[in-house]
Amino acid sequence: MVDNRPEATRTIRTSYARAQGLGPAHHGAGEWWLHRLTAVSNVPLILAFVVIVALCAGRSYEDAVRLVSHPLVAILLILGVLSVTNHMRMGMQIVIEDYVHDKGLKIAAVMANTFYSVVVAVACLYAIVRISLRAFV
C-alpha cells in the first residue's frame, strides 16, 4: 500500500504494523478476549451449578455436604465462582470506564468494583472449601 501523503517518510513497516497499538488506550484487545472467554466459560459452569443445586434440593444437610465434598463438584463450583466474579468485575469496569467521566471518581469506582468482586469471590471460595473439608472432619 502506497502512502501518498507529502510529509510521509519511507518505511519498510507494513500498514498493519504502523496502525498497531493506536487505539484510544493502546491496549484492550486482550481484555476484550478475556471478557468473551469468561462469558463462554460461564455457560457450562452455571449449568453445572444449577444441576448441583437441583441435586441438593431434596437431600438432607449431610447428603448435600457429601455431594459438595466430591472433588469434581467442588472444583466445578470453584471454577464457576472465579469465572463469574471475574466476568462481573470486567463488565462493571467497562461500564465505569465508559460512563464515569470524572477521573478521581472513575479511579475510586474501579477500585471499589475490584474490591467488591474480590470480597464476593473470597467469601464464596471460603464457603465451598469449608463445606468440602467438613465432610472429612
CSV table of N, CA and C in Angstrom, one decimal:
chain,number,residue,atom,x,y,z
A,1,MET,N,0.8,-1.2,0.0
A,1,MET,CA,0.0,0.0,0.0
A,1,MET,C,0.9,1.2,0.0
A,2,VAL,N,0.6,2.1,-0.8
A,2,VAL,CA,1.4,3.3,-1.0
A,2,VAL,C,0.9,4.5,-0.2
A,3,ASP,N,1.7,5.2,0.6
A,3,ASP,CA,1.3,6.3,1.4
A,3,ASP,C,1.6,7.5,0.5
A,4,ASN,N,0.6,8.2,0.1
A,4,ASN,CA,0.7,9.4,-0.8
A,4,ASN,C,0.8,10.7,-0.1
A,5,ARG,N,0.9,10.7,1.2
A,5,ARG,CA,1.0,12.0,1.9
A,5,ARG,C,2.3,12.6,1.6
A,6,PRO,N,2.3,14.0,1.4
A,6,PRO,CA,3.6,14.6,1.1
A,6,PRO,C,4.6,14.6,2.2
A,7,GLU,N,4.2,14.6,3.4
A,7,GLU,CA,5.2,14.6,4.5
A,7,GLU,C,5.6,13.1,5.0
A,8,ALA,N,5.1,12.1,4.3
A,8,ALA,CA,5.4,10.8,4.7
A,8,ALA,C,6.8,10.4,4.4
A,9,THR,N,7.4,9.7,5.4
A,9,THR,CA,8.7,9.2,5.1
A,9,THR,C,8.7,7.8,4.7
A,10,ARG,N,9.7,7.4,4.0
A,10,ARG,CA,9.7,6.0,3.5
A,10,ARG,C,10.0,5.1,4.7
A,11,THR,N,9.3,4.0,4.8
A,11,THR,CA,9.4,3.0,5.8
A,11,THR,C,9.2,1.6,5.2
A,12,ILE,N,9.8,0.6,5.9
A,12,ILE,CA,9.6,-0.8,5.4
A,12,ILE,C,8.5,-1.5,6.3
A,13,ARG,N,7.9,-0.7,7.2
A,13,ARG,CA,6.9,-1.3,8.1
A,13,ARG,C,5.6,-1.4,7.3
A,14,THR,N,4.8,-2.5,7.5
A,14,THR,CA,3.6,-2.7,6.9
A,14,THR,C,2.5,-1.7,7.5
A,15,SER,N,1.4,-1.6,6.7
A,15,SER,CA,0.3,-0.7,7.2
A,15,SER,C,-0.2,-1.3,8.6
A,16,TYR,N,-0.3,-2.6,8.7
A,16,TYR,CA,-0.7,-3.2,10.0
A,16,TYR,C,0.2,-2.8,11.1
A,17,ALA,N,1.5,-2.9,10.9
A,17,ALA,CA,2.5,-2.5,11.9
A,17,ALA,C,2.4,-1.1,12.3
A,18,ARG,N,2.1,-0.2,11.3
A,18,ARG,CA,2.0,1.2,11.6
A,18,ARG,C,0.8,1.5,12.4
A,19,ALA,N,-0.3,0.8,12.2
A,19,ALA,CA,-1.6,1.0,12.9
A,19,ALA,C,-1.7,0.3,14.2
A,20,GLN,N,-0.9,-0.7,14.4
A,20,GLN,CA,-0.9,-1.5,15.7
A,20,GLN,C,-0.7,-0.6,16.9
A,21,GLY,N,-1.6,-0.8,17.9
A,21,GLY,CA,-1.4,0.0,19.2
A,21,GLY,C,-1.8,1.4,19.1
A,22,LEU,N,-2.6,1.8,18.1
A,22,LEU,CA,-3.0,3.2,18.0
A,22,LEU,C,-4.5,3.4,18.5
A,23,GLY,N,-5.0,2.5,19.2
A,23,GLY,CA,-6.4,2.6,19.7
A,23,GLY,C,-6.4,3.7,20.8
A,24,PRO,N,-7.5,4.0,21.4
A,24,PRO,CA,-7.6,5.1,22.4
A,24,PRO,C,-6.7,4.9,23.6
A,25,ALA,N,-6.6,3.6,24.0
A,25,ALA,CA,-5.8,3.3,25.2
A,25,ALA,C,-4.6,2.5,24.9
A,26,HIS,N,-4.3,2.2,23.7
A,26,HIS,CA,-3.2,1.5,23.2
A,26,HIS,C,-3.2,0.0,23.8
A,27,HIS,N,-4.3,-0.4,24.2
A,27,HIS,CA,-4.5,-1.8,24.7
A,27,HIS,C,-6.0,-2.1,24.7
A,28,GLY,N,-6.3,-3.3,25.1
A,28,GLY,CA,-7.8,-3.6,25.3
A,28,GLY,C,-8.2,-4.8,24.6
A,29,ALA,N,-7.5,-5.2,23.5
A,29,ALA,CA,-7.9,-6.5,22.8
A,29,ALA,C,-7.8,-7.7,23.7
A,30,GLY,N,-6.8,-7.7,24.6
A,30,GLY,CA,-6.6,-8.9,25.5
A,30,GLY,C,-7.8,-8.9,26.5
A,31,GLU,N,-8.1,-7.7,27.0
A,31,GLU,CA,-9.2,-7.7,28.0
A,31,GLU,C,-10.6,-8.0,27.3
A,32,TRP,N,-10.7,-7.6,26.1
A,32,TRP,CA,-12.0,-7.9,25.3
A,32,TRP,C,-12.1,-9.5,25.2
A,33,TRP,N,-11.0,-10.1,24.8
A,33,TRP,CA,-11.0,-11.5,24.6
A,33,TRP,C,-11.2,-12.3,25.9
A,34,LEU,N,-10.6,-11.8,27.0
A,34,LEU,CA,-10.8,-12.4,28.3
A,34,LEU,C,-12.2,-12.3,28.8
A,35,HIS,N,-12.9,-11.2,28.5
A,35,HIS,CA,-14.3,-11.0,28.9
A,35,HIS,C,-15.1,-11.9,28.1
A,36,ARG,N,-14.9,-12.1,26.8
A,36,ARG,CA,-15.6,-13.1,26.0
A,36,ARG,C,-15.4,-14.5,26.4
A,37,LEU,N,-14.1,-14.8,26.8
A,37,LEU,CA,-13.8,-16.2,27.2
A,37,LEU,C,-14.5,-16.5,28.5
A,38,THR,N,-14.6,-15.5,29.5
A,38,THR,CA,-15.3,-15.8,30.7
A,38,THR,C,-16.8,-15.9,30.4
A,39,ALA,N,-17.3,-15.2,29.5
A,39,ALA,CA,-18.7,-15.3,29.1
A,39,ALA,C,-19.0,-16.7,28.6
A,40,VAL,N,-18.2,-17.2,27.8
A,40,VAL,CA,-18.4,-18.5,27.2
A,40,VAL,C,-18.2,-19.6,28.3
A,41,SER,N,-17.2,-19.4,29.1
A,41,SER,CA,-17.0,-20.4,30.2
A,41,SER,C,-18.1,-20.4,31.2
A,42,ASN,N,-18.8,-19.3,31.4
A,42,ASN,CA,-19.8,-19.2,32.4
A,42,ASN,C,-21.0,-20.1,32.0
A,43,VAL,N,-21.2,-20.3,30.7
A,43,VAL,CA,-22.4,-21.1,30.3
A,43,VAL,C,-22.4,-22.5,30.9
A,44,PRO,N,-21.3,-23.3,30.6
A,44,PRO,CA,-21.3,-24.7,31.2
A,44,PRO,C,-21.2,-24.7,32.8
A,45,LEU,N,-20.4,-23.7,33.3
A,45,LEU,CA,-20.2,-23.6,34.7
A,45,LEU,C,-21.5,-23.3,35.5
A,46,ILE,N,-22.3,-22.4,34.9
A,46,ILE,CA,-23.6,-22.0,35.5
A,46,ILE,C,-24.6,-23.2,35.4
A,47,LEU,N,-24.5,-23.9,34.2
A,47,LEU,CA,-25.4,-25.1,34.1
A,47,LEU,C,-25.0,-26.1,35.1
A,48,ALA,N,-23.7,-26.3,35.4
A,48,ALA,CA,-23.3,-27.3,36.4
A,48,ALA,C,-23.8,-26.8,37.8
A,49,PHE,N,-23.7,-25.5,38.0
A,49,PHE,CA,-24.1,-25.0,39.3
A,49,PHE,C,-25.6,-25.3,39.5
A,50,VAL,N,-26.4,-25.1,38.5
A,50,VAL,CA,-27.9,-25.3,38.6
A,50,VAL,C,-28.2,-26.8,38.8
A,51,VAL,N,-27.4,-27.7,38.2
A,51,VAL,CA,-27.6,-29.1,38.4
A,51,VAL,C,-27.2,-29.5,39.8
A,52,ILE,N,-26.1,-28.9,40.3
A,52,ILE,CA,-25.7,-29.2,41.7
A,52,ILE,C,-26.7,-28.8,42.7
A,53,VAL,N,-27.2,-27.6,42.5
A,53,VAL,CA,-28.3,-27.0,43.4
A,53,VAL,C,-29.5,-27.9,43.3
A,54,ALA,N,-29.9,-28.3,42.1
A,54,ALA,CA,-31.1,-29.2,42.0
A,54,ALA,C,-30.9,-30.5,42.6
A,55,LEU,N,-29.7,-31.1,42.6
A,55,LEU,CA,-29.4,-32.3,43.2
A,55,LEU,C,-29.4,-32.2,44.8
A,56,CYS,N,-29.1,-31.0,45.3
A,56,CYS,CA,-29.1,-30.8,46.7
A,56,CYS,C,-30.5,-30.5,47.3
A,57,ALA,N,-31.4,-30.1,46.4
A,57,ALA,CA,-32.7,-29.6,46.8
A,57,ALA,C,-33.5,-30.6,47.7
A,58,GLY,N,-33.5,-31.9,47.4
A,58,GLY,CA,-34.3,-32.8,48.2
A,58,GLY,C,-33.5,-33.6,49.2
A,59,ARG,N,-32.3,-33.3,49.4
A,59,ARG,CA,-31.4,-34.1,50.3
A,59,ARG,C,-31.3,-33.5,51.6
A,60,SER,N,-30.9,-34.3,52.6
A,60,SER,CA,-30.6,-33.8,53.9
A,60,SER,C,-29.3,-33.0,53.9
A,61,TYR,N,-29.0,-32.3,55.0
A,61,TYR,CA,-27.8,-31.5,55.0
A,61,TYR,C,-26.6,-32.3,54.8
A,62,GLU,N,-26.5,-33.5,55.5
A,62,GLU,CA,-25.3,-34.3,55.4
A,62,GLU,C,-25.1,-34.8,54.0
A,63,ASP,N,-26.2,-35.2,53.3
A,63,ASP,CA,-26.1,-35.6,51.9
A,63,ASP,C,-25.6,-34.5,51.0
A,64,ALA,N,-26.1,-33.3,51.2
A,64,ALA,CA,-25.7,-32.1,50.4
A,64,ALA,C,-24.2,-31.8,50.7
A,65,VAL,N,-23.8,-31.9,51.9
A,65,VAL,CA,-22.3,-31.7,52.2
A,65,VAL,C,-21.5,-32.8,51.5
A,66,ARG,N,-22.0,-34.0,51.5
A,66,ARG,CA,-21.3,-35.1,50.9
A,66,ARG,C,-21.2,-34.8,49.4
A,67,LEU,N,-22.2,-34.3,48.8
A,67,LEU,CA,-22.2,-34.0,47.3
A,67,LEU,C,-21.2,-32.9,47.0
A,68,VAL,N,-21.3,-31.8,47.8
A,68,VAL,CA,-20.4,-30.7,47.5
A,68,VAL,C,-18.9,-31.1,47.9
A,69,SER,N,-18.7,-32.1,48.7
A,69,SER,CA,-17.4,-32.5,49.1
A,69,SER,C,-16.7,-33.3,48.0
A,70,HIS,N,-17.5,-33.8,47.1
A,70,HIS,CA,-16.9,-34.6,46.0
A,70,HIS,C,-15.9,-33.6,45.2
A,71,PRO,N,-14.7,-34.1,44.9
A,71,PRO,CA,-13.7,-33.2,44.3
A,71,PRO,C,-14.2,-32.6,43.0
A,72,LEU,N,-14.8,-33.3,42.1
A,72,LEU,CA,-15.3,-32.8,40.8
A,72,LEU,C,-16.3,-31.7,41.1
A,73,VAL,N,-17.2,-31.9,42.0
A,73,VAL,CA,-18.2,-30.9,42.3
A,73,VAL,C,-17.6,-29.6,42.9
A,74,ALA,N,-16.7,-29.8,43.8
A,74,ALA,CA,-16.0,-28.6,44.5
A,74,ALA,C,-15.2,-27.9,43.4
A,75,ILE,N,-14.5,-28.6,42.5
A,75,ILE,CA,-13.7,-27.9,41.5
A,75,ILE,C,-14.6,-27.1,40.6
A,76,LEU,N,-15.7,-27.7,40.2
A,76,LEU,CA,-16.7,-27.0,39.3
A,76,LEU,C,-17.2,-25.8,39.9
A,77,LEU,N,-17.6,-25.9,41.2
A,77,LEU,CA,-18.1,-24.7,42.0
A,77,LEU,C,-17.0,-23.6,42.1
A,78,ILE,N,-15.8,-24.0,42.4
A,78,ILE,CA,-14.7,-23.0,42.5
A,78,ILE,C,-14.4,-22.3,41.1
A,79,LEU,N,-14.4,-23.1,40.1
A,79,LEU,CA,-14.2,-22.5,38.7
A,79,LEU,C,-15.3,-21.6,38.4
A,80,GLY,N,-16.5,-22.0,38.7
A,80,GLY,CA,-17.7,-21.1,38.5
A,80,GLY,C,-17.6,-19.8,39.2
A,81,VAL,N,-17.2,-19.9,40.5
A,81,VAL,CA,-17.1,-18.6,41.3
A,81,VAL,C,-16.0,-17.7,40.7
A,82,LEU,N,-14.8,-18.3,40.3
A,82,LEU,CA,-13.7,-17.5,39.8
A,82,LEU,C,-14.1,-16.9,38.4
A,83,SER,N,-14.8,-17.6,37.6
A,83,SER,CA,-15.2,-17.1,36.3
A,83,SER,C,-16.3,-16.1,36.4
A,84,VAL,N,-17.3,-16.3,37.2
A,84,VAL,CA,-18.4,-15.4,37.3
A,84,VAL,C,-17.9,-14.1,37.9
A,85,THR,N,-17.2,-14.1,39.0
A,85,THR,CA,-16.7,-12.9,39.6
A,85,THR,C,-15.8,-12.1,38.8
A,86,ASN,N,-14.9,-12.8,38.0
A,86,ASN,CA,-14.0,-12.1,37.1
A,86,ASN,C,-14.8,-11.4,36.0
A,87,HIS,N,-15.8,-12.2,35.4
A,87,HIS,CA,-16.6,-11.6,34.4
A,87,HIS,C,-17.4,-10.4,34.9
A,88,MET,N,-17.9,-10.5,36.1
A,88,MET,CA,-18.7,-9.4,36.8
A,88,MET,C,-17.8,-8.2,36.9
A,89,ARG,N,-16.6,-8.4,37.4
A,89,ARG,CA,-15.6,-7.3,37.6
A,89,ARG,C,-15.3,-6.6,36.3
A,90,MET,N,-15.0,-7.4,35.3
A,90,MET,CA,-14.7,-6.8,34.0
A,90,MET,C,-15.9,-6.0,33.4
A,91,GLY,N,-17.1,-6.6,33.5
A,91,GLY,CA,-18.2,-6.0,32.9
A,91,GLY,C,-18.5,-4.6,33.6
A,92,MET,N,-18.5,-4.6,34.9
A,92,MET,CA,-18.7,-3.3,35.6
A,92,MET,C,-17.6,-2.3,35.3
A,93,GLN,N,-16.4,-2.8,35.2
A,93,GLN,CA,-15.3,-1.9,34.9
A,93,GLN,C,-15.5,-1.2,33.5
A,94,ILE,N,-16.0,-2.0,32.5
A,94,ILE,CA,-16.2,-1.4,31.2
A,94,ILE,C,-17.3,-0.3,31.3
A,95,VAL,N,-18.3,-0.6,32.1
A,95,VAL,CA,-19.4,0.4,32.3
A,95,VAL,C,-18.8,1.7,33.0
A,96,ILE,N,-18.0,1.4,34.0
A,96,ILE,CA,-17.4,2.6,34.7
A,96,ILE,C,-16.5,3.4,33.8
A,97,GLU,N,-15.7,2.7,33.1
A,97,GLU,CA,-14.7,3.5,32.2
A,97,GLU,C,-15.5,4.2,31.1
A,98,ASP,N,-16.6,3.7,30.6
A,98,ASP,CA,-17.3,4.3,29.5
A,98,ASP,C,-18.2,5.5,30.0
A,99,TYR,N,-18.8,5.4,31.2
A,99,TYR,CA,-19.8,6.4,31.6
A,99,TYR,C,-19.4,7.3,32.8
A,100,VAL,N,-18.3,7.0,33.5
A,100,VAL,CA,-17.9,7.9,34.5
A,100,VAL,C,-16.8,8.8,34.0
A,101,HIS,N,-17.0,10.1,33.9
A,101,HIS,CA,-16.0,10.9,33.3
A,101,HIS,C,-15.1,11.7,34.2
A,102,ASP,N,-15.4,11.8,35.5
A,102,ASP,CA,-14.5,12.4,36.4
A,102,ASP,C,-13.4,11.4,36.8
A,103,LYS,N,-12.2,11.8,36.6
A,103,LYS,CA,-11.0,10.9,36.7
A,103,LYS,C,-10.9,10.3,38.2
A,104,GLY,N,-11.0,11.2,39.2
A,104,GLY,CA,-10.9,10.7,40.5
A,104,GLY,C,-12.1,9.7,40.9
A,105,LEU,N,-13.3,10.1,40.5
A,105,LEU,CA,-14.4,9.2,40.7
A,105,LEU,C,-14.3,7.9,40.0
A,106,LYS,N,-13.7,8.0,38.8
A,106,LYS,CA,-13.5,6.7,38.0
A,106,LYS,C,-12.6,5.8,38.7
A,107,ILE,N,-11.5,6.3,39.2
A,107,ILE,CA,-10.5,5.5,39.8
A,107,ILE,C,-11.1,4.9,41.1
A,108,ALA,N,-11.8,5.7,41.9
A,108,ALA,CA,-12.4,5.2,43.1
A,108,ALA,C,-13.5,4.1,42.8
A,109,ALA,N,-14.2,4.3,41.7
A,109,ALA,CA,-15.3,3.3,41.3
A,109,ALA,C,-14.6,2.0,40.9
A,110,VAL,N,-13.5,2.1,40.1
A,110,VAL,CA,-12.9,0.9,39.6
A,110,VAL,C,-12.2,0.2,40.8
A,111,MET,N,-11.7,0.9,41.8
A,111,MET,CA,-11.1,0.3,43.0
A,111,MET,C,-12.2,-0.4,43.8
A,112,ALA,N,-13.3,0.3,44.0
A,112,ALA,CA,-14.4,-0.3,44.7
A,112,ALA,C,-15.0,-1.5,44.0
A,113,ASN,N,-15.1,-1.5,42.7
A,113,ASN,CA,-15.6,-2.6,42.0
A,113,ASN,C,-14.6,-3.8,42.1
A,114,THR,N,-13.4,-3.6,42.0
A,114,THR,CA,-12.4,-4.7,42.2
A,114,THR,C,-12.4,-5.2,43.6
A,115,PHE,N,-12.5,-4.3,44.6
A,115,PHE,CA,-12.6,-4.8,46.0
A,115,PHE,C,-13.9,-5.6,46.2
A,116,TYR,N,-15.0,-5.1,45.7
A,116,TYR,CA,-16.2,-5.9,45.9
A,116,TYR,C,-16.2,-7.3,45.2
A,117,SER,N,-15.6,-7.3,44.0
A,117,SER,CA,-15.5,-8.6,43.3
A,117,SER,C,-14.6,-9.6,44.1
A,118,VAL,N,-13.5,-9.1,44.6
A,118,VAL,CA,-12.6,-9.9,45.4
A,118,VAL,C,-13.3,-10.4,46.7
A,119,VAL,N,-14.0,-9.6,47.4
A,119,VAL,CA,-14.7,-10.0,48.6
A,119,VAL,C,-15.8,-11.0,48.3
A,120,VAL,N,-16.5,-10.9,47.2
A,120,VAL,CA,-17.5,-11.9,46.9
A,120,VAL,C,-16.8,-13.2,46.5
A,121,ALA,N,-15.8,-13.1,45.7
A,121,ALA,CA,-15.1,-14.4,45.4
A,121,ALA,C,-14.5,-15.1,46.6
A,122,VAL,N,-13.8,-14.3,47.5
A,122,VAL,CA,-13.2,-14.9,48.6
A,122,VAL,C,-14.3,-15.5,49.6
A,123,ALA,N,-15.4,-14.9,49.7
A,123,ALA,CA,-16.5,-15.4,50.6
A,123,ALA,C,-17.0,-16.7,50.0
A,124,CYS,N,-17.3,-16.7,48.7
A,124,CYS,CA,-17.8,-17.9,48.1
A,124,CYS,C,-16.8,-19.1,48.1
A,125,LEU,N,-15.5,-18.8,47.9
A,125,LEU,CA,-14.5,-19.8,47.9
A,125,LEU,C,-14.3,-20.3,49.3
A,126,TYR,N,-14.4,-19.5,50.3
A,126,TYR,CA,-14.3,-19.9,51.7
A,126,TYR,C,-15.4,-20.9,52.0
A,127,ALA,N,-16.6,-20.5,51.6
A,127,ALA,CA,-17.8,-21.4,51.9
A,127,ALA,C,-17.6,-22.7,51.2
A,128,ILE,N,-17.2,-22.8,50.0
A,128,ILE,CA,-17.0,-24.0,49.2
A,128,ILE,C,-15.9,-24.9,49.9
A,129,VAL,N,-14.8,-24.3,50.2
A,129,VAL,CA,-13.7,-25.0,50.8
A,129,VAL,C,-14.1,-25.5,52.2
A,130,ARG,N,-14.8,-24.7,53.0
A,130,ARG,CA,-15.2,-25.1,54.3
A,130,ARG,C,-16.2,-26.2,54.3
A,131,ILE,N,-17.2,-26.2,53.4
A,131,ILE,CA,-18.1,-27.3,53.2
A,131,ILE,C,-17.5,-28.5,52.7
A,132,SER,N,-16.5,-28.4,51.8
A,132,SER,CA,-15.9,-29.5,51.2
A,132,SER,C,-15.0,-30.2,52.2
A,133,LEU,N,-14.3,-29.5,53.1
A,133,LEU,CA,-13.4,-30.1,54.1
A,133,LEU,C,-14.2,-30.6,55.3
A,134,ARG,N,-15.4,-30.1,55.5
A,134,ARG,CA,-16.2,-30.5,56.6
A,134,ARG,C,-16.6,-32.0,56.6
A,135,ALA,N,-16.7,-32.6,55.4
A,135,ALA,CA,-17.0,-34.0,55.2
A,135,ALA,C,-15.9,-34.9,55.7
A,136,PHE,N,-14.7,-34.3,55.7
A,136,PHE,CA,-13.5,-35.1,56.1
A,136,PHE,C,-13.2,-35.0,57.6
A,137,VAL,N,-13.9,-34.2,58.3
A,137,VAL,CA,-13.7,-34.0,59.8
A,137,VAL,C,-14.5,-34.9,60.6
